Structures are given as C-alpha cells and as structure tokens.
Coordinates of C-alpha atoms and ligand atoms in Angstrom, one line a residue:
Chain A
M1 CA 46.7 12.8 -70.4
K2 CA 47.1 16.0 -68.7
S3 CA 49.1 17.8 -66.1
P4 CA 48.8 17.8 -62.6
S5 CA 46.5 20.5 -61.5
S6 CA 49.0 22.2 -59.2
L7 CA 51.4 22.3 -61.9
E8 CA 48.8 23.8 -64.2
F9 CA 47.9 26.3 -61.6
L10 CA 51.5 27.3 -61.1
T11 CA 52.0 27.6 -64.8
E12 CA 48.8 29.8 -65.0
A13 CA 50.1 31.9 -62.2
L14 CA 53.7 32.5 -63.5
R15 CA 51.9 34.2 -66.5
R16 CA 51.0 37.0 -64.4
L17 CA 54.6 38.3 -64.7
P18 CA 55.1 40.8 -67.0
G19 CA 56.6 39.6 -70.4
V20 CA 56.0 35.8 -69.6
G21 CA 53.9 33.7 -72.1
P22 CA 52.8 30.4 -72.1
K23 CA 56.0 28.9 -73.3
S24 CA 58.2 30.6 -70.7
A25 CA 55.7 29.9 -68.2
Q26 CA 55.7 26.4 -68.7
R27 CA 59.5 26.3 -69.0
M28 CA 59.8 28.1 -65.7
A29 CA 57.5 25.7 -63.9
Y30 CA 59.4 22.6 -65.2
H31 CA 62.6 24.1 -64.0
L32 CA 61.7 24.9 -60.7
M33 CA 59.6 21.6 -59.9
Q34 CA 62.8 19.8 -61.7
H35 CA 65.9 21.9 -60.6
D36 CA 65.1 24.6 -57.9
R37 CA 62.4 23.8 -55.3
D38 CA 64.4 25.8 -52.8
G39 CA 63.8 28.7 -55.2
A40 CA 60.2 28.1 -55.7
A41 CA 59.6 27.8 -51.9
M42 CA 61.6 30.9 -51.5
L43 CA 59.7 33.0 -54.2
G44 CA 56.7 31.5 -52.9
R45 CA 57.3 33.0 -49.3
A46 CA 58.6 36.5 -50.9
L47 CA 55.6 37.0 -52.8
T48 CA 53.3 36.1 -49.9
Q49 CA 55.4 38.5 -47.8
A50 CA 55.5 41.2 -50.1
V51 CA 51.6 41.5 -50.7
E52 CA 51.4 41.4 -47.0
H53 CA 53.8 44.3 -46.1
I54 CA 54.6 46.5 -49.1
H55 CA 52.3 49.3 -49.6
H56 CA 52.8 53.2 -50.7
C57 CA 54.2 55.8 -48.4
A58 CA 51.4 57.9 -47.5
R59 CA 53.7 60.9 -48.3
C60 CA 55.9 60.4 -51.3
N61 CA 53.9 57.3 -52.6
T62 CA 57.2 55.0 -53.0
F63 CA 57.0 51.3 -51.8
T64 CA 57.3 50.9 -48.1
E65 CA 56.6 48.5 -45.3
N66 CA 55.7 51.4 -42.7
E67 CA 53.3 54.2 -43.0
I68 CA 55.7 56.9 -44.1
C69 CA 59.1 55.5 -45.6
E70 CA 62.7 56.4 -44.3
T71 CA 63.2 59.0 -47.0
C72 CA 60.3 61.1 -45.9
L73 CA 61.2 60.7 -42.0
D74 CA 64.6 62.1 -42.5
S75 CA 64.5 65.5 -41.0
A76 CA 67.9 66.5 -42.4
R77 CA 66.3 66.8 -45.9
D78 CA 65.4 70.1 -47.1
A79 CA 61.3 69.9 -47.1
S80 CA 61.1 73.0 -49.5
L81 CA 62.1 70.7 -52.5
L82 CA 60.1 67.9 -53.8
C83 CA 61.6 65.9 -56.7
V84 CA 59.0 64.1 -58.8
V85 CA 60.1 60.9 -60.2
E86 CA 58.4 57.9 -62.2
T87 CA 59.9 55.2 -60.3
P88 CA 61.7 53.8 -57.3
A89 CA 64.6 53.3 -59.5
D90 CA 64.7 56.7 -60.8
Q91 CA 64.8 58.2 -57.3
M92 CA 67.8 55.8 -56.3
M93 CA 69.6 57.1 -59.5
I94 CA 69.1 60.6 -58.5
E95 CA 70.0 59.8 -54.9
Q96 CA 73.5 58.2 -56.2
T97 CA 74.6 61.6 -57.9
L98 CA 74.6 63.3 -54.1
T99 CA 73.5 66.6 -55.7
Y100 CA 70.2 66.7 -54.3
K101 CA 69.0 66.9 -50.6
G102 CA 65.2 67.6 -50.9
L103 CA 62.3 64.9 -50.7
Y104 CA 61.0 63.1 -53.4
F105 CA 57.5 62.1 -54.9
V106 CA 57.2 59.1 -56.8
L107 CA 54.5 58.7 -59.3
M108 CA 54.6 55.0 -59.9
G109 CA 54.4 55.4 -63.8
R110 CA 53.9 58.3 -66.4
L111 CA 50.8 59.7 -68.1
S112 CA 50.3 57.5 -71.4
P113 CA 46.7 58.0 -72.8
L114 CA 47.2 55.6 -75.4
D115 CA 47.7 52.7 -72.9
G116 CA 44.6 54.5 -70.9
I117 CA 47.0 55.8 -68.0
G118 CA 45.7 59.0 -67.0
P119 CA 46.4 61.7 -64.1
K120 CA 44.5 59.3 -61.4
D121 CA 46.9 56.6 -62.3
I122 CA 50.0 58.2 -61.5
H123 CA 48.4 59.9 -58.3
L124 CA 48.2 63.3 -59.5
E125 CA 45.6 64.5 -56.5
K126 CA 48.4 62.8 -54.0
L127 CA 51.1 64.7 -55.5
I128 CA 48.9 68.2 -55.5
A129 CA 48.3 67.7 -51.8
R130 CA 52.0 66.7 -51.3
A131 CA 53.2 69.8 -53.1
T132 CA 50.8 72.4 -51.1
D133 CA 51.6 71.1 -47.8
G134 CA 52.8 74.6 -47.0
Y135 CA 56.6 73.6 -46.9
V136 CA 57.3 72.8 -50.5
T137 CA 58.4 76.0 -52.3
E138 CA 60.1 74.2 -55.5
V139 CA 59.3 71.1 -57.2
V140 CA 61.6 69.5 -59.5
L141 CA 60.2 67.3 -62.5
A142 CA 62.5 64.5 -63.0
T143 CA 60.3 62.4 -65.1
N144 CA 62.1 60.6 -68.1
F145 CA 63.1 62.4 -71.0
T146 CA 61.0 60.4 -73.5
N147 CA 57.8 61.4 -75.4
E148 CA 55.6 60.3 -72.2
G149 CA 57.9 61.6 -69.4
E150 CA 57.9 65.1 -70.9
A151 CA 54.2 64.9 -71.6
T152 CA 53.7 63.9 -67.9
A153 CA 56.1 67.1 -66.7
H154 CA 54.1 69.2 -69.0
Y155 CA 50.9 68.3 -67.3
I156 CA 52.1 68.3 -63.8
S157 CA 53.9 71.8 -64.4
E158 CA 51.0 73.5 -65.6
T159 CA 48.9 72.0 -62.7
L160 CA 51.3 72.9 -59.9
K161 CA 52.0 76.6 -61.5
A162 CA 48.1 76.9 -61.4
R163 CA 48.6 76.8 -57.6
G164 CA 51.2 79.0 -57.4
L165 CA 54.2 76.6 -56.9
K166 CA 57.8 77.0 -58.6
V167 CA 58.4 74.1 -60.7
S168 CA 61.9 73.4 -62.2
R169 CA 62.6 70.4 -64.7
L170 CA 66.1 68.7 -65.0
A171 CA 68.2 70.4 -67.8
R172 CA 68.7 69.0 -70.9
G173 CA 71.8 67.3 -69.9
V174 CA 70.1 64.1 -70.2
P175 CA 70.2 62.9 -73.8
V176 CA 66.6 63.4 -75.6
G177 CA 64.8 59.8 -75.7
G178 CA 67.1 58.7 -72.8
E179 CA 65.6 57.0 -69.8
L180 CA 67.2 58.0 -66.3
E181 CA 67.6 54.6 -64.9
Y182 CA 70.2 54.0 -67.9
V183 CA 72.3 57.3 -67.7
D184 CA 75.5 57.6 -65.8
A185 CA 75.5 59.6 -62.6
G186 CA 77.7 62.5 -63.8
T187 CA 75.5 63.5 -66.5
I188 CA 72.3 63.4 -64.0
A189 CA 74.4 65.4 -61.5
R190 CA 74.9 68.2 -64.1
A191 CA 71.2 67.8 -65.3
M192 CA 70.4 68.5 -61.6
L193 CA 72.6 71.7 -61.3
D194 CA 71.3 73.1 -64.3
R195 CA 67.7 72.4 -63.5
R196 CA 65.3 75.2 -65.2
S197 CA 62.2 76.8 -64.4
T198 CA 59.3 75.6 -66.5
Chain B
M1 CA 68.1 55.0 -49.2
K2 CA 67.3 51.6 -50.0
S3 CA 64.2 49.6 -50.9
P4 CA 61.9 47.9 -48.3
S5 CA 63.5 44.5 -47.2
S6 CA 60.4 42.6 -48.5
L7 CA 60.6 44.2 -52.0
E8 CA 64.7 43.1 -52.1
F9 CA 63.7 39.7 -50.8
L10 CA 61.0 39.7 -53.7
T11 CA 63.5 40.8 -56.5
E12 CA 66.1 38.5 -55.4
A13 CA 63.8 35.5 -55.3
L14 CA 62.6 36.3 -58.7
R15 CA 65.9 36.0 -60.0
R16 CA 65.6 32.4 -59.4
L17 CA 63.5 32.1 -62.3
P18 CA 65.3 30.8 -65.7
G19 CA 66.1 33.6 -67.9
V20 CA 65.3 36.5 -65.5
G21 CA 68.2 39.0 -64.9
P22 CA 68.4 41.8 -62.0
K23 CA 66.6 44.3 -64.3
S24 CA 63.7 42.2 -65.3
A25 CA 63.3 40.8 -61.8
Q26 CA 63.2 44.6 -60.2
R27 CA 60.6 45.1 -63.0
M28 CA 58.4 42.2 -62.6
A29 CA 58.6 43.2 -58.7
Y30 CA 57.5 46.9 -59.2
H31 CA 54.7 45.2 -61.6
L32 CA 53.3 43.0 -59.1
M33 CA 53.2 45.3 -56.4
Q34 CA 52.1 48.4 -58.4
H35 CA 49.6 46.4 -60.7
D36 CA 49.0 43.0 -59.8
R37 CA 49.0 42.3 -56.1
D38 CA 46.2 39.6 -56.6
G39 CA 48.3 38.0 -59.3
A40 CA 51.5 38.1 -57.0
A41 CA 49.3 36.2 -54.0
M42 CA 48.0 33.9 -56.5
L43 CA 51.5 33.1 -57.6
G44 CA 52.6 32.7 -54.1
R45 CA 50.0 30.4 -53.5
A46 CA 50.5 28.3 -56.6
L47 CA 54.3 27.9 -55.7
T48 CA 53.9 26.7 -52.4
Q49 CA 51.2 24.3 -53.3
A50 CA 53.5 22.9 -56.1
V51 CA 56.3 22.4 -53.9
E52 CA 54.3 20.4 -51.6
H53 CA 52.3 18.4 -54.0
I54 CA 54.0 17.9 -57.3
H55 CA 56.9 15.2 -57.3
H56 CA 58.2 12.2 -59.7
C57 CA 55.9 9.4 -60.7
A58 CA 57.5 6.2 -59.2
R59 CA 57.2 4.8 -62.7
C60 CA 57.6 7.0 -65.6
N61 CA 59.5 9.7 -63.5
T62 CA 57.0 12.5 -64.7
F63 CA 55.4 15.2 -62.4
T64 CA 52.5 14.0 -60.7
E65 CA 50.5 14.5 -57.3
N66 CA 50.3 10.9 -56.9
E67 CA 52.7 8.2 -56.1
I68 CA 51.9 6.7 -59.7
C69 CA 50.6 9.2 -62.3
E70 CA 47.4 8.5 -64.5
T71 CA 49.0 7.4 -67.4
C72 CA 51.1 4.7 -65.8
L73 CA 48.0 3.6 -63.9
D74 CA 45.9 3.3 -67.3
S75 CA 45.2 -0.8 -68.0
A76 CA 44.0 -0.1 -71.2
R77 CA 47.7 0.7 -72.4
D78 CA 50.1 -1.7 -74.1
A79 CA 52.6 -2.4 -71.3
S80 CA 55.2 -4.1 -73.5
L81 CA 56.0 -0.8 -74.9
L82 CA 57.8 2.1 -73.2
C83 CA 58.5 5.3 -75.2
V84 CA 61.4 7.5 -73.7
V85 CA 60.8 11.1 -73.9
E86 CA 62.9 14.2 -72.6
T87 CA 60.0 16.4 -71.0
P88 CA 56.3 16.0 -70.0
A89 CA 55.5 18.6 -72.9
D90 CA 57.2 16.3 -75.7
Q91 CA 55.1 13.3 -74.0
M92 CA 52.1 15.4 -74.8
M93 CA 53.0 16.1 -78.2
I94 CA 53.1 12.1 -78.8
E95 CA 49.8 11.8 -77.3
Q96 CA 48.3 14.1 -79.4
T97 CA 49.4 12.1 -82.5
L98 CA 46.7 9.2 -81.3
T99 CA 49.4 6.7 -82.9
Y100 CA 51.0 5.3 -79.6
K101 CA 49.1 3.4 -77.0
G102 CA 52.1 2.2 -74.7
L103 CA 53.6 3.4 -71.8
Y104 CA 56.3 6.4 -71.2
F105 CA 59.5 7.3 -69.2
V106 CA 60.3 11.0 -69.0
L107 CA 63.9 11.7 -68.5
M108 CA 63.3 15.2 -67.5
G109 CA 66.4 16.4 -69.4
R110 CA 69.0 15.2 -71.8
L111 CA 72.7 14.1 -71.6
S112 CA 74.7 17.2 -72.2
P113 CA 78.3 16.7 -71.0
L114 CA 79.2 20.3 -71.6
D115 CA 76.6 21.5 -68.8
G116 CA 77.4 18.6 -66.7
I117 CA 74.6 16.9 -67.3
G118 CA 75.4 13.3 -67.0
P119 CA 73.3 9.6 -67.0
K120 CA 72.6 10.2 -63.2
D121 CA 70.6 13.6 -64.0
I122 CA 68.4 11.8 -66.7
H123 CA 67.6 9.2 -64.2
L124 CA 69.1 6.4 -66.1
E125 CA 69.1 3.8 -63.2
K126 CA 65.5 4.5 -62.7
L127 CA 64.8 3.9 -66.7
I128 CA 66.7 0.6 -66.9
A129 CA 64.9 -0.9 -63.7
R130 CA 61.6 0.1 -65.2
A131 CA 62.5 -1.1 -68.8
T132 CA 63.6 -4.4 -67.3
D133 CA 60.5 -5.1 -65.4
G134 CA 59.7 -8.1 -67.5
Y135 CA 56.5 -6.7 -69.3
V136 CA 58.6 -4.3 -71.6
T137 CA 59.6 -5.9 -74.9
E138 CA 60.4 -2.7 -76.9
V139 CA 62.1 0.6 -76.1
V140 CA 61.0 3.6 -78.3
L141 CA 63.3 6.7 -78.0
A142 CA 61.6 9.7 -78.9
T143 CA 64.2 12.2 -77.5
N144 CA 64.8 15.4 -79.6
F145 CA 66.7 15.0 -82.8
T146 CA 69.1 17.7 -81.8
N147 CA 72.7 16.8 -81.0
E148 CA 72.3 16.3 -77.4
G149 CA 69.2 14.3 -78.1
E150 CA 70.6 11.9 -80.5
A151 CA 73.5 11.4 -78.3
T152 CA 71.0 10.9 -75.4
A153 CA 69.4 8.3 -77.5
H154 CA 72.4 6.5 -78.6
Y155 CA 73.9 6.4 -74.8
I156 CA 70.3 4.7 -73.8
S157 CA 70.0 2.3 -76.8
E158 CA 73.5 1.1 -76.1
T159 CA 72.7 0.7 -72.4
L160 CA 69.4 -1.2 -73.0
K161 CA 70.3 -3.5 -75.8
A162 CA 73.2 -4.6 -73.5
R163 CA 70.3 -5.7 -71.3
G164 CA 69.0 -7.5 -74.2
L165 CA 65.9 -5.2 -75.0
K166 CA 64.6 -4.3 -78.4
V167 CA 65.3 -0.6 -79.0
S168 CA 63.7 1.6 -81.7
R169 CA 64.1 5.2 -82.5
L170 CA 61.6 7.7 -84.0
A171 CA 61.9 8.0 -88.0
R172 CA 63.7 10.8 -89.3
G173 CA 60.3 12.3 -90.4
V174 CA 61.2 14.7 -87.7
P175 CA 63.2 17.3 -89.3
V176 CA 66.9 17.3 -88.4
G177 CA 67.9 19.7 -85.5
G178 CA 64.3 20.1 -84.7
E179 CA 62.6 20.1 -81.3
L180 CA 59.6 17.6 -80.8
E181 CA 57.7 20.5 -79.2
Y182 CA 57.6 22.9 -82.3
V183 CA 56.7 20.2 -84.7
D184 CA 53.5 19.5 -86.5
A185 CA 51.4 16.2 -85.0
G186 CA 51.2 14.7 -88.7
T187 CA 54.9 14.8 -88.8
I188 CA 55.6 13.2 -85.4
A189 CA 52.8 10.6 -86.3
R190 CA 54.8 9.3 -89.4
A191 CA 57.9 9.1 -87.7
M192 CA 56.0 7.1 -84.9
L193 CA 55.1 4.7 -87.7
D194 CA 58.1 4.4 -89.1
R195 CA 60.1 4.0 -86.0
R196 CA 63.3 1.7 -86.7
S197 CA 65.3 -0.8 -84.7
T198 CA 68.7 0.7 -83.5
Ligands
LIG1 ZN1 58.0 58.5 -48.6
LIG2 ZN1 53.9 7.6 -64.5

C-alpha cells in the first residue's frame, strides 16, 4: 500500500520549503488536500507566476517584475547616496524611518564563509559596478549588526574605499547582535542620522 | 516602496500552509526566489497536479487518484473486517505491522467539538454506509488513544453497535495519550492481536 503518486510528489516538493521536514511536509499535503484545495490551487498559481515574473533589478538587485525597480527609477531620490542592505525586508525597514532619500543596493544575503557564502553570492561585482557609476559619492552600509553582517560591511568597506568611495556605516544605535528587521524605527532613524565614516 | 505584486501574492499564498505565519511566509518566498526557483516551479506543478488528481476513495475515504483505491480493490483482503483510522499515515503504520488483512475506513480527522469538528467532518454517514454493506461483520476502531481519538472511537462504537455490528478497539498496548504514528510497530502489532470488543 502506498500513497497516490501526485500526493507523494506534493509531499516531496513541500520539503523544498526552508524549515519543512518530512513530517511537516506530509501534514501540509494532507491539510491542503483535505481542508484547503482553494489554498493549494492558489499557492500553485502564485509559485508559477512568481517564477515567471520575478527577477532581480538590474541596478539595485532587489526583486522586481521589471528590468529596473520603482525605487531605482524614482528621480526624486538622491543618486549620490547608495545604501547597502542584506534583504528587501531590511530596505523596507529603512524606508519606514523616512530618514533616507538615497538609493539602495540589496545584497540578497551576507558573507558567511562557514556556509560557503562568498563575495560572488552577495553580488559584489554588481555592487562595485553600481557604486562606481560616477553619481554615487557615499555608500552607507546598513547590513545587520550580527557577526556576519559586520564582516560583510567590513569587506565591502575595504573594497569600495580602495576604489576611492566614501563609505559610512549606520551608527551603533542598533543594538549589537540585533537584526534590523526586528528593531524599532526610532532606533534605526537615530542610527541613520549618526552614521559614521569607516 | 512595496514588493512586486507577484511576490506579495506568493507570500500571501504561503500563509495558507498550516503553521506558516507572515514572517515564515516571507522567508520562504525570498528563499525560493533567491535560491531555489526550480523548487518553486516544482512545488507549483505538484500543487496543481494534486488538486487536479487527488480525491477521496469512494469506499474507504482515503486519498486516491482513482475512483476506488488500490487497497479497497485488493480481493485478497478480508472483506468482513473494517479498520477505522484517523489518517492515511495511521493506516500505513498498521499495514507495516503485517497483523491485519482486512479493509480500512479513513476518517480524515477525529471528533473535536471544541474545534467545531463534528460527525459530518469525519464522514460518519459514509462510514455507516460502508460498514453496513452486508460483508463487514467486525469494525476495528484504531483511532488514536488521545482524548479526542477515544471520544471518536466511543461515538462510532455506539453508532455502529446500534446497527448490529460487532465493534472492537485496539488493545491498550498503545500507550495512553500516544499517537499511532509515533508508536513502534511491535506495540501496535500486540494491540492489534489483543483487540477487544466494545
Ligand atoms: Zn532597483
Ligand atoms: Zn479505498
């Protein structure tokens, strides 16, 4: 006796989600088939659409459905400032502080040699090309204040300073060890105003 | 500044999975788009296929791609015995003990008045019709030995005995409060052999 093959395929595919083991995958598959077929169909469509439409902004590397994202196309922003963040969620946190009017570069990760995540994985070449476009005069490093985020900031700082750019870092208003996504906007606002050269 | 709409749609759709809140949904969406587009495409196909092909066996109520599942079609099985389980996973556990050669009925749940899960949700009418087909002489209740599983067994037992059927329950070899899925096959085998009338 075995499961129908399309149920086995679904259970196997659900394991591709981060943090989902065999038991949760089975529980999810049963739940969807038993109680939420509309949800299953909707998630199926959402995945297919996202794979088809989502790619990386040619300028800032964030997710977008266009060649260049809305933020990068916003001519009201200060093109001389480039803020480097780890994720789109971090960028959103900074936007909410209303203290920054420049542009962004989204690494989509952080350096983590132990996990095999090197400069190529955080799109360092793309960042260098972006930061040396002739308009950017200051790069604000807003990676997390974790060990990996600090190491990433240090590495990027050295690389960009070697190319003659001014590089600053969010001030230590952000608690050491803290992740931007979970810090209140007021603290991030203060850190943005107090940013220091590195 | 907001996320691309197909990314927002994906994040929203991922929340339909049991146990997935807003933060995990966003983490999953980013992970898939950034690191595992093949996985996302595969999961999309798996969901669409499962919704299309998976339905409930007309006889035993388990998931199947056919009108009647393979187990129900197996003429080597003893049609006079009907074992009632909560889930396909529980059925699989019992199959692995090799102590049971009858047929099954899968409730796809258990009675849980506090969660609003009543007799209709565990397909009691379908079970009554199945158990009174003229071939079944004994119904073996193999719901879990949790409070809800015991209450479900009690309710089904009363209902089926009122229709003149012999009803038995797996022996208390299964630890009280235990869930079948996590019990070793030897214990379940003993409980099957020691099943008692109710
Ligand atoms: Zn952009
Ligand atoms: Zn069946």
